[in-house]
Coordinates of C-alpha atoms in Angstrom, one line a residue:
Chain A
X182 CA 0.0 0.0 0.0
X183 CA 3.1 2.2 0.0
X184 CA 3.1 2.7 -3.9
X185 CA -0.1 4.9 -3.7
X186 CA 1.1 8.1 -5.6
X187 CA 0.9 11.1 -4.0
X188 CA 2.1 14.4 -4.7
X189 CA 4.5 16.3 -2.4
X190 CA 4.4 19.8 -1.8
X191 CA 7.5 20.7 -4.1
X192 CA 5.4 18.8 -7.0
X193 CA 2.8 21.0 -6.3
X194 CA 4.9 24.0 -6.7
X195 CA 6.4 22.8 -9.6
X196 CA 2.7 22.5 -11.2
X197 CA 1.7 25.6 -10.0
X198 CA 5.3 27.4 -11.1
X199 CA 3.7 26.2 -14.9
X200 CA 0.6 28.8 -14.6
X201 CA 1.2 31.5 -16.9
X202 CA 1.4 35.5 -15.2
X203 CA 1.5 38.3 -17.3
X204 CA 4.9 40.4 -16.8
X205 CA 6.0 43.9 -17.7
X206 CA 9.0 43.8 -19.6
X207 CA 12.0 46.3 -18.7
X208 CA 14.1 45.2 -21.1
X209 CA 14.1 43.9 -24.6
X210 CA 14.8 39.6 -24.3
X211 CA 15.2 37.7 -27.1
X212 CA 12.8 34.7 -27.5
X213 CA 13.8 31.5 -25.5
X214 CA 13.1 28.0 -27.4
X215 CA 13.1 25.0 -25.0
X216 CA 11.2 21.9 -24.8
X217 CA 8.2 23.3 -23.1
X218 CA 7.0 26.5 -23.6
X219 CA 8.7 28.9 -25.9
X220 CA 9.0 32.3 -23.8
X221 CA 8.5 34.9 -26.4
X222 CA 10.7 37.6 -27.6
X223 CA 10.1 40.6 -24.8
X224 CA 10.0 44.6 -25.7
X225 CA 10.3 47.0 -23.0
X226 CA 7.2 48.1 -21.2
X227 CA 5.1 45.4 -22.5
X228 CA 2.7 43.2 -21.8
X229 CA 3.9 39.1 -22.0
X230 CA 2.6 35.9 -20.8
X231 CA 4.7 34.0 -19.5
X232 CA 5.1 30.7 -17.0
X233 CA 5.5 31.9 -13.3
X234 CA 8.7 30.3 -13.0
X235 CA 10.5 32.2 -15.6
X236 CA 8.4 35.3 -14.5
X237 CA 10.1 34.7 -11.1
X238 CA 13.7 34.4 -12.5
X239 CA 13.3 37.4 -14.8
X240 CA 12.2 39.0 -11.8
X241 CA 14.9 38.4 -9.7
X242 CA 17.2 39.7 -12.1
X243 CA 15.0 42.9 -11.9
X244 CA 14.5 42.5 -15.6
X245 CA 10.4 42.6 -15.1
X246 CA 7.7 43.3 -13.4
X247 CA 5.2 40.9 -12.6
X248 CA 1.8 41.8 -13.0
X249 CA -0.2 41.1 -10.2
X250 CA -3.0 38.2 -11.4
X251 CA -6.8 40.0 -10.8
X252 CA -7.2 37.1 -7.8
X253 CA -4.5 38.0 -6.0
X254 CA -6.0 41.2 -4.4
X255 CA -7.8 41.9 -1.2
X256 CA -11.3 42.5 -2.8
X257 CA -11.4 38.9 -4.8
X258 CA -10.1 37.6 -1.6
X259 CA -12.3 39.5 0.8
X260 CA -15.5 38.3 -1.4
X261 CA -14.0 34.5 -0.8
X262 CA -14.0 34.8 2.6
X263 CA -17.8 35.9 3.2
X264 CA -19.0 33.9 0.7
X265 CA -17.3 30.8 2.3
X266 CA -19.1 31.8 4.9
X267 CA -22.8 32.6 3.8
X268 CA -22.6 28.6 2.6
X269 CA -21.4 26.8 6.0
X270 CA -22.5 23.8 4.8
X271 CA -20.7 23.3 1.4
X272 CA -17.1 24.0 -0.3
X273 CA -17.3 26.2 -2.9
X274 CA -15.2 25.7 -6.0
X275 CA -12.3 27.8 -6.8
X276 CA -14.0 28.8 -9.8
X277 CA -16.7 30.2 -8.0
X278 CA -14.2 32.2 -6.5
X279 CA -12.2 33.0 -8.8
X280 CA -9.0 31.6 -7.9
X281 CA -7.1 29.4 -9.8
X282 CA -6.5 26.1 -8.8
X283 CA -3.5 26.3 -6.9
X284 CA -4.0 29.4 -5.5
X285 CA -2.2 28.6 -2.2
X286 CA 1.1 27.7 -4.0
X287 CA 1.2 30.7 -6.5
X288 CA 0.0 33.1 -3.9
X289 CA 3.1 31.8 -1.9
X290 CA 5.3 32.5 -4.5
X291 CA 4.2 35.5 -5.6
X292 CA 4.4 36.9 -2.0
X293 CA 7.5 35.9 -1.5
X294 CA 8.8 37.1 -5.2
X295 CA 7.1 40.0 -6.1
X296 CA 5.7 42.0 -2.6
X297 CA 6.7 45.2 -4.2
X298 CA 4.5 44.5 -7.7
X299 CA 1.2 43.7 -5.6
X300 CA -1.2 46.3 -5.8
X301 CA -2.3 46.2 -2.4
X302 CA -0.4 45.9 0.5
X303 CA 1.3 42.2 0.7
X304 CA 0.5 41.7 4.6
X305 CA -2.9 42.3 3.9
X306 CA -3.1 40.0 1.5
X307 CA -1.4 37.6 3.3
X308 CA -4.1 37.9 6.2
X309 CA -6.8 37.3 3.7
X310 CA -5.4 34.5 2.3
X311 CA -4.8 32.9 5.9
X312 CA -8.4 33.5 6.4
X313 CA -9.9 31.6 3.7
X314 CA -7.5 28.9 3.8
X315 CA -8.5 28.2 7.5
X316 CA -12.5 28.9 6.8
X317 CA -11.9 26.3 3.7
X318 CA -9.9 23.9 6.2
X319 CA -12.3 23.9 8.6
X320 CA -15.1 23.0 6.6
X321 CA -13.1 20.2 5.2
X322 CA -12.6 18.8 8.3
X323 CA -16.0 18.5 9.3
X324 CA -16.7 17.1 5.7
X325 CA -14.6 14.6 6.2
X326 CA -15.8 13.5 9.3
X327 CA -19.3 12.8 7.8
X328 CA -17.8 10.6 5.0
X329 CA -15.6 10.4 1.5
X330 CA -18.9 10.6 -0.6
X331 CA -19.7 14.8 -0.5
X332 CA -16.4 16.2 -0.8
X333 CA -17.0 18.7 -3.5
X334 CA -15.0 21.8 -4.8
X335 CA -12.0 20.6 -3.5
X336 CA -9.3 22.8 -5.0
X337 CA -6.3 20.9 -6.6
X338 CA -4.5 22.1 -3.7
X339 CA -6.3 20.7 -1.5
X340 CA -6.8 17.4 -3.3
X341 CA -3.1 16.8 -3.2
X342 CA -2.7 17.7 0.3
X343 CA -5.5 14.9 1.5
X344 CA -5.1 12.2 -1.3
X345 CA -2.8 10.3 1.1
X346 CA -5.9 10.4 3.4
X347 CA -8.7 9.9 0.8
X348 CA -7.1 7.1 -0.9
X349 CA -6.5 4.6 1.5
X350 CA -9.8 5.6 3.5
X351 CA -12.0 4.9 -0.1
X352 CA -9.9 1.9 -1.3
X353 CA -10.7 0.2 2.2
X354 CA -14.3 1.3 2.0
X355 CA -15.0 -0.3 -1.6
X356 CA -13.3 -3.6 -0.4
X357 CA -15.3 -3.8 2.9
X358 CA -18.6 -3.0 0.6
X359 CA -17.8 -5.2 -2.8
X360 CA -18.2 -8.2 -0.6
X361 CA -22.3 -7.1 -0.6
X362 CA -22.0 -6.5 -4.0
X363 CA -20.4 -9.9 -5.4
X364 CA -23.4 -11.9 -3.8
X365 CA -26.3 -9.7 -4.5
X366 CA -26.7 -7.9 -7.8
X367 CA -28.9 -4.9 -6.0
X368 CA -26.1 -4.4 -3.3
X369 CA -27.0 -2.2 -1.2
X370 CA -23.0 -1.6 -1.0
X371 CA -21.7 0.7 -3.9
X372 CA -23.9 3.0 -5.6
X373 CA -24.7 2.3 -8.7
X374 CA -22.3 5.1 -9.7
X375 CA -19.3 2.4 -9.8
X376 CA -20.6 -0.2 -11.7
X377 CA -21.1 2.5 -14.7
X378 CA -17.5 2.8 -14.3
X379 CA -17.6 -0.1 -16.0
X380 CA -17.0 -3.4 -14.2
X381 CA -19.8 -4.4 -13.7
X382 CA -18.8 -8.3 -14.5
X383 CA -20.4 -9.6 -11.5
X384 CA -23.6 -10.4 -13.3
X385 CA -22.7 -13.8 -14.9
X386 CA -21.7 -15.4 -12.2
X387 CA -24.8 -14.4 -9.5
X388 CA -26.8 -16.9 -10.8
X389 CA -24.5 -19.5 -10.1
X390 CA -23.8 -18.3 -6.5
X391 CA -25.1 -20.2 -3.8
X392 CA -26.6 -18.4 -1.1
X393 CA -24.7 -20.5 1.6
X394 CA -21.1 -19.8 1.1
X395 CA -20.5 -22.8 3.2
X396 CA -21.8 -25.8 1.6
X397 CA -20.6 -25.4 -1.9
X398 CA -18.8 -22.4 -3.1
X399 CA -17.3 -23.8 -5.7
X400 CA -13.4 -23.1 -5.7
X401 CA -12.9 -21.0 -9.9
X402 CA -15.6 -18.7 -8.5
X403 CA -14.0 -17.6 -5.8
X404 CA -11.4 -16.8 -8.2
X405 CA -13.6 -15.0 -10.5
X406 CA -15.0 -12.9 -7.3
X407 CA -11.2 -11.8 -6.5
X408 CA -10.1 -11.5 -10.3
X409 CA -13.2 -8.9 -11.1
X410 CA -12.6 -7.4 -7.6
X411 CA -8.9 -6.6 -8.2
X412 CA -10.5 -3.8 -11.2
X413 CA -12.0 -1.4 -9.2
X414 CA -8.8 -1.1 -6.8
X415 CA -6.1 -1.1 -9.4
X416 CA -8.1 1.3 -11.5
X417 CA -8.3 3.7 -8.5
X418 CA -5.2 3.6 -7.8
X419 CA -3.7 4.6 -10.9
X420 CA -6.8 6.5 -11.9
X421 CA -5.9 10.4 -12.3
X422 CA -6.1 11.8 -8.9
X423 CA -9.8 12.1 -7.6
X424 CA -10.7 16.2 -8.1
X425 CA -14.4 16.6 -7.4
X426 CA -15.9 15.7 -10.0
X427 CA -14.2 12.3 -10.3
X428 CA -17.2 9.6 -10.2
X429 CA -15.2 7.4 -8.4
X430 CA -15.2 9.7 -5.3
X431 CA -19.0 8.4 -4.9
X432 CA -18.9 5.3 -3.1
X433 CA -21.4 3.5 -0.6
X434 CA -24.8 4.4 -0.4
X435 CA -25.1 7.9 1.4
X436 CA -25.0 7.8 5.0
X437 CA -26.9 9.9 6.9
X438 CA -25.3 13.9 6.4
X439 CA -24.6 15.5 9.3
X440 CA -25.8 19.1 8.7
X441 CA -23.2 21.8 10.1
X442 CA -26.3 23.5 11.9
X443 CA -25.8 27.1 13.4
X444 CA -23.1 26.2 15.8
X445 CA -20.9 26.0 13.5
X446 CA -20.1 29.9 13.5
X447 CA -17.0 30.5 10.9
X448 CA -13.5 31.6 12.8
X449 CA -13.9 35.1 13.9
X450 CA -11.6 37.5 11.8
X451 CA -8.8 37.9 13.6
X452 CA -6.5 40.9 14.2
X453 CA -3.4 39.2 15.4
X454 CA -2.8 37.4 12.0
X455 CA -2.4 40.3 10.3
X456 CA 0.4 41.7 13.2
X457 CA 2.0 38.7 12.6
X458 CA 2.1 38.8 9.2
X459 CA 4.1 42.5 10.0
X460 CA 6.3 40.8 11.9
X461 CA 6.8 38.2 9.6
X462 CA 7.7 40.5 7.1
X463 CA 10.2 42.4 9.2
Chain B
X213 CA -4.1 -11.6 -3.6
X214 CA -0.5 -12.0 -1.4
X215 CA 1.2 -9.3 -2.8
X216 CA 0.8 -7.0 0.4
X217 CA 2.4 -7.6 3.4
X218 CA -0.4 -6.8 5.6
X219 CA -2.6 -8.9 3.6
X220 CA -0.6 -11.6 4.6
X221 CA -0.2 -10.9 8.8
X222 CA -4.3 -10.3 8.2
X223 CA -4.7 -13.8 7.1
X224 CA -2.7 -15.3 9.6
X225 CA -4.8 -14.3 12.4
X226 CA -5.9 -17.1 14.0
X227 CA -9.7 -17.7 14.8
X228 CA -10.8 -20.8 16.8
X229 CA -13.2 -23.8 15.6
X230 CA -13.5 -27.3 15.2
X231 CA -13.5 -29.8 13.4
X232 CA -17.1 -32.1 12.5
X233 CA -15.4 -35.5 12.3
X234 CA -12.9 -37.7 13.6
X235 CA -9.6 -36.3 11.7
X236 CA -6.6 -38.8 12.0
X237 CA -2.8 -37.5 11.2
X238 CA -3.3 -33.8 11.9
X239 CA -2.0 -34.0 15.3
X240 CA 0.4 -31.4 13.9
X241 CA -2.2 -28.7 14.1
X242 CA -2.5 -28.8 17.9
X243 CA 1.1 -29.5 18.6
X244 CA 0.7 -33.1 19.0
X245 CA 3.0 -36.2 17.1
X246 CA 1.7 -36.4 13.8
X247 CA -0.3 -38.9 13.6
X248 CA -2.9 -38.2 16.4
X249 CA -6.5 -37.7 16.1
X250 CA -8.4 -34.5 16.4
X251 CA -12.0 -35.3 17.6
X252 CA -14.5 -32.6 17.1
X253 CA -15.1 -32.0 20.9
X254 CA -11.2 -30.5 20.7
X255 CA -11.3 -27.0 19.7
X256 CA -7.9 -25.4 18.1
X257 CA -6.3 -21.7 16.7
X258 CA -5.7 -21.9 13.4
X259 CA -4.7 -18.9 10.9
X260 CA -7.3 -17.4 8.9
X261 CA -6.5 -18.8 5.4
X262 CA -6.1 -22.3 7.0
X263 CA -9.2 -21.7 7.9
X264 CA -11.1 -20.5 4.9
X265 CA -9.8 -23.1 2.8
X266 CA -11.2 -25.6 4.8
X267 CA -14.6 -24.7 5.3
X268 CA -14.9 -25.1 1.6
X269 CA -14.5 -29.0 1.8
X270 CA -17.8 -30.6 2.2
X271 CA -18.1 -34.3 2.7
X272 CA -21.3 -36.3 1.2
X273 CA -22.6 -38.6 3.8
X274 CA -24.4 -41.4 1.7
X275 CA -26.5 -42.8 4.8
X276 CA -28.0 -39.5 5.5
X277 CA -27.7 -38.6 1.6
X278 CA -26.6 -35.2 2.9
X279 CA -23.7 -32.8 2.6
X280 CA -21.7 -31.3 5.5
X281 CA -18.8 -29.4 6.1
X282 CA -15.4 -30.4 7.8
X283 CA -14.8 -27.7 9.9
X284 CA -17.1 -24.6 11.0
X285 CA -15.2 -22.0 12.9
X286 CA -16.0 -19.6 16.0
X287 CA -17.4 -15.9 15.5
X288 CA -14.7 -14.3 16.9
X289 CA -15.2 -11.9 20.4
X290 CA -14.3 -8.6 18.2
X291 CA -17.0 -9.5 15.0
X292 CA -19.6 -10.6 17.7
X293 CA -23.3 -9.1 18.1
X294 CA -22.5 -7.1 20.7
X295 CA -19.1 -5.5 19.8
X296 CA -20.4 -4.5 16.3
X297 CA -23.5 -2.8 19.1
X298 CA -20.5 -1.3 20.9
X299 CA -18.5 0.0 17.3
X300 CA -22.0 1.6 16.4
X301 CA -22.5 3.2 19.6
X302 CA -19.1 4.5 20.5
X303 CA -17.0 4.4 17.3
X304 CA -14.1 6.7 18.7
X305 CA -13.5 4.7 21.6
X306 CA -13.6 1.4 20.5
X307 CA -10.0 -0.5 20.7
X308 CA -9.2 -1.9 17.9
X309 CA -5.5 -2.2 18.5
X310 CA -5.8 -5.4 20.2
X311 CA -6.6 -6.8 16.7
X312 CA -4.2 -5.1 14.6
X313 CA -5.3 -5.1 11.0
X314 CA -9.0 -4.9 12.3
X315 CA -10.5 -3.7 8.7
X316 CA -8.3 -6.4 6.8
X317 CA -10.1 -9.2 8.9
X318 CA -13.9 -7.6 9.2
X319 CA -13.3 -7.3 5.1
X320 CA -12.2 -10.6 4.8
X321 CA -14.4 -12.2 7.3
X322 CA -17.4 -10.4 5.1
X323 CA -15.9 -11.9 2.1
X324 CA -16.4 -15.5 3.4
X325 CA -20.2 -14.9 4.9
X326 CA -22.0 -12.0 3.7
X327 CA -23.0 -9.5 6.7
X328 CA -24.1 -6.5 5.1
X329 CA -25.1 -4.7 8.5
X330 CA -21.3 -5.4 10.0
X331 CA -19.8 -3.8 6.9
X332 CA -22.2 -0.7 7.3
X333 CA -21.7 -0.1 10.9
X334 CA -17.7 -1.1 10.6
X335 CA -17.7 1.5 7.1
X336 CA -19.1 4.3 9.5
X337 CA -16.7 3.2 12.2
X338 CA -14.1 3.9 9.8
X339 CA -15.4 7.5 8.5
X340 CA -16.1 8.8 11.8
X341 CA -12.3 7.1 13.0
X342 CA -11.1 9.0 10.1
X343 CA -12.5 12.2 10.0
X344 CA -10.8 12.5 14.1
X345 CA -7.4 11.1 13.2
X346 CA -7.3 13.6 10.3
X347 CA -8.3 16.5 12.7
X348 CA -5.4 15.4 15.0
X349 CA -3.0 14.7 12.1
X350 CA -3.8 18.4 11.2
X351 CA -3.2 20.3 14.6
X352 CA -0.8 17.8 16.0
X353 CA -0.8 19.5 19.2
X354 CA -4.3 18.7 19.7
X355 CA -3.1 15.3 20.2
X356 CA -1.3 15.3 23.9
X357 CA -4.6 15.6 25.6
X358 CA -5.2 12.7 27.4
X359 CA -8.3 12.1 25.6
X360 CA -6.8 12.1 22.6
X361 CA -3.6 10.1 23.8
X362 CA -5.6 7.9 24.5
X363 CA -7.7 7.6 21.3
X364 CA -4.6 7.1 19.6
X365 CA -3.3 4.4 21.7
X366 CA -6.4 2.3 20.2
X367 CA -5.8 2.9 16.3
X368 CA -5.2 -0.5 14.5
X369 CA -2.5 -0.7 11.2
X370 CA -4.7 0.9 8.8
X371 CA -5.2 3.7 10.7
X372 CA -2.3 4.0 11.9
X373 CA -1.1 4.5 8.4
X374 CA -3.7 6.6 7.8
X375 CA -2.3 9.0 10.5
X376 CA 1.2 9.0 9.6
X377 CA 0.9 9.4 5.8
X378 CA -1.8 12.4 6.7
X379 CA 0.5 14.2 9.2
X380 CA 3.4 13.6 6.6
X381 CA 1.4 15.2 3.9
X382 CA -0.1 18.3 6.2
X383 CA 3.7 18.5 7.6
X384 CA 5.0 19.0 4.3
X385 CA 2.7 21.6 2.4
X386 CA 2.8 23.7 5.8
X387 CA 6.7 23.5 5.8
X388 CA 6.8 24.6 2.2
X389 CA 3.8 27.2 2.2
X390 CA 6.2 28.9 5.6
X391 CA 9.9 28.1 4.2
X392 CA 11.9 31.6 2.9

């Protein structure tokens, strides 16, 4: 179970290092042709898109400036934040907040790169962003406590940082429940939403299955039963990672939802992050 | 299916039972000479896969005209009525240490006789079991409360795992989202 891929946080930066930021060009740079991306020939004081990682690198070699991406401002962020809150009970996409999808990573790196391009001050920022990555970790939490089946608008982020979690705890939780399914063909175990994934190969062999497993269970169909149970596991494993949408993330029939009910009053805005952000900064 | 090591310390659990018949030249699996008989009143530990694999051999008794099996095998304490009534009631404080790949066994036990109610009250064991150690991977500090001590002290080797590759993964993006 140790081969379950995972990505580590420098992965993640390295993915999110790929996004492309727009840059203001102090110089004029020739056009660099490399495997990847081609970074195109730069005039001065223009506008160029251009992959965060070179757009750092440039930067440091004060030969741009980097344009700070619309997200990446205290109103997109502030508008996050409440609207995390005024839905307690779900996760909403990055989309819907207009954020990219690993806006935890490039925000890092832009903070840490480019403080003096940001439009609005970087501690600020910084507070905001601390905010709605707690609100969001918060409500994951108590998602995750009611189950693996209603996780939805995970960011990518966020998906790497729990896969370790989510794919043991959902592997485990289809091999407890395809034991239901294998002997009845209405098994109350999966939802019907994995056996559209398309193994559904129990079929032929229900009829032959006796309902006592100990007076003749006949020894090849125990084979079969472990042969077409090996799919779902394998192809979860190696499936791409499970983002929300994923229909393998729906497993089991749904247990009962807890409801976060009114108690569940969203961290109060704190003043002390942002005076340690200042002091992080000095 | 042996290609994971816990599979294989799962399997060799041992679960008690006996056999139906007279068996002669077995004595070996009680730690007897050889060739002794094992009479059905004697009751003996034997690993799980052992196990399975003989409950699958039926003998045809031509006076009675009827089929029967060998060997038929205890409900072990942890599976029973009444701890399954405990895992539902109490999930977090159930110890499931003392069986160390508890899921591995319930899954394989449920394999070999269909119990649809233990898998849904061991499946919401598990969420509910997950959903805390992930809290307490997250804010490790939370952990050295006693209650909490002592909720760890009770994990089996799934979970377990589960808790170590979750504080890894949280240890490492919040390392990296603070480094210079």
């Amino acid at each position: 179970m140790t081969d379950i891929p995972t990505l580590s946080a420098n992965e993640v930066a390295f993915l999110a290092e790929q996004e492309e930021v727009f840059v203001l060009s102090r110089h004029s740079l020739p056009a660099i042709h490399m495997i990847g991306p081609t970074i195109p020939r730069m005039q001065a004081l223009q506008r160029h898109k251009i992959p965060l990682w070179s757009a750092i690198i440039l930067k440091r070699q004060r030969k741009c400036n980097i344009v700070t991406p619309e997200w990446l401002s205290i109103e997109v962020l502030r508008r996050a934040v409440s609207l995390e809150r005024r839905n307690p009970a779900s996760l909403l996409t990055p989309e819907q907040l207009n954020l990219p999808q690993l806006w935890p990573a490039m925000a890092r790196m832009l903070l840490q790169n480019a403080h003096d391009d940001l439009i609005d001050s970087p501690h600020e920022i910084r507070a905001a962003l601390h905010d709605l990555q707690e609100l969001r970790d918060l409500k994951i939490h108590r998602m995750l406590r009611t189950g693996t089946q209603n996780l939805y608008g995970l960011s990518h982020f966020e998906v790497a940082q729990l896969r370790p979690l989510l794919l043991r705890q959902i592997n485990l939780l289809l091999k407890l429940n395809e034991g239901d399914n294998d002997e009845n063909e209405n098994g109350t175990g999966i939802d019907n939403g994995i056996n559209d994934g398309g193994f559904d190969n129990h079929d032929n062999n229900d009829d032959n299955l006796n309902n006592d497993p100990f007076d003749s269970y006949p020894s090849n169909e125990e084979h079969k039963a472990f042969g077409s149970s090996d799919g779902p596991f394998n192809s979860l494993t190696t499936s791409p990672p499970p983002f929300p949408n994923d229909s393998t993330l729906i497993e089991e029939n749904p247990t009962k939802r807890r409801r976060m009910g009114g108690n569940t009053a969203p961290p109060p805005e704190s003043d002390s992050d942002s005076d340690n952000d200042i002091e992080f900064r000095r | 299916m042996y290609f994971d090591l816990d599979d294989i310390l799962a399997e060799s659990q041992k679960l008690t039972g006996n056999f139906q018949m007279e068996v002669d030249n077995l004595g070996f699996l009680m730690n007897n000479t050889n060739n002794a008989k094992i009479t059905p009143r004697e009751k003996l530990e034997l690993p799980f896969w052992l196990i399975t694999a003989l409950t699958f051999i039926t003998i045809y008794e031509e006076s009675k005209g009827t089929t029967r099996n060998i060997f038929s095998v205890e409900r072990p304490e942890y599976l029973s009525k009444l701890a399954s009534n405990f895992y539902k009631a109490s999930p977090l404080n159930a110890d499931l240490s003392v069986v160390s790949h508890f899921y591995k066994i319930v899954q394989k036990w449920c394999d070999f006789i269909e119990q649809p109610e233990l898998v849904d009250i061991v499946s919401d064991m598990l969420i509910l079991r997950a959903g805390k150690i992930n809290d307490l991977s997250f804010n490790i500090s939370d952990s050295q409360s006693r209650e909490n001590m002592e909720f760890l002290q009770t994990l089996d080797n799934h979970e377990k795992e589960i808790l170590k590759v979750t504080s890894e993964s949280y240890n490492d993006f919040k390392t990296w989202l603070n480094s210079k």
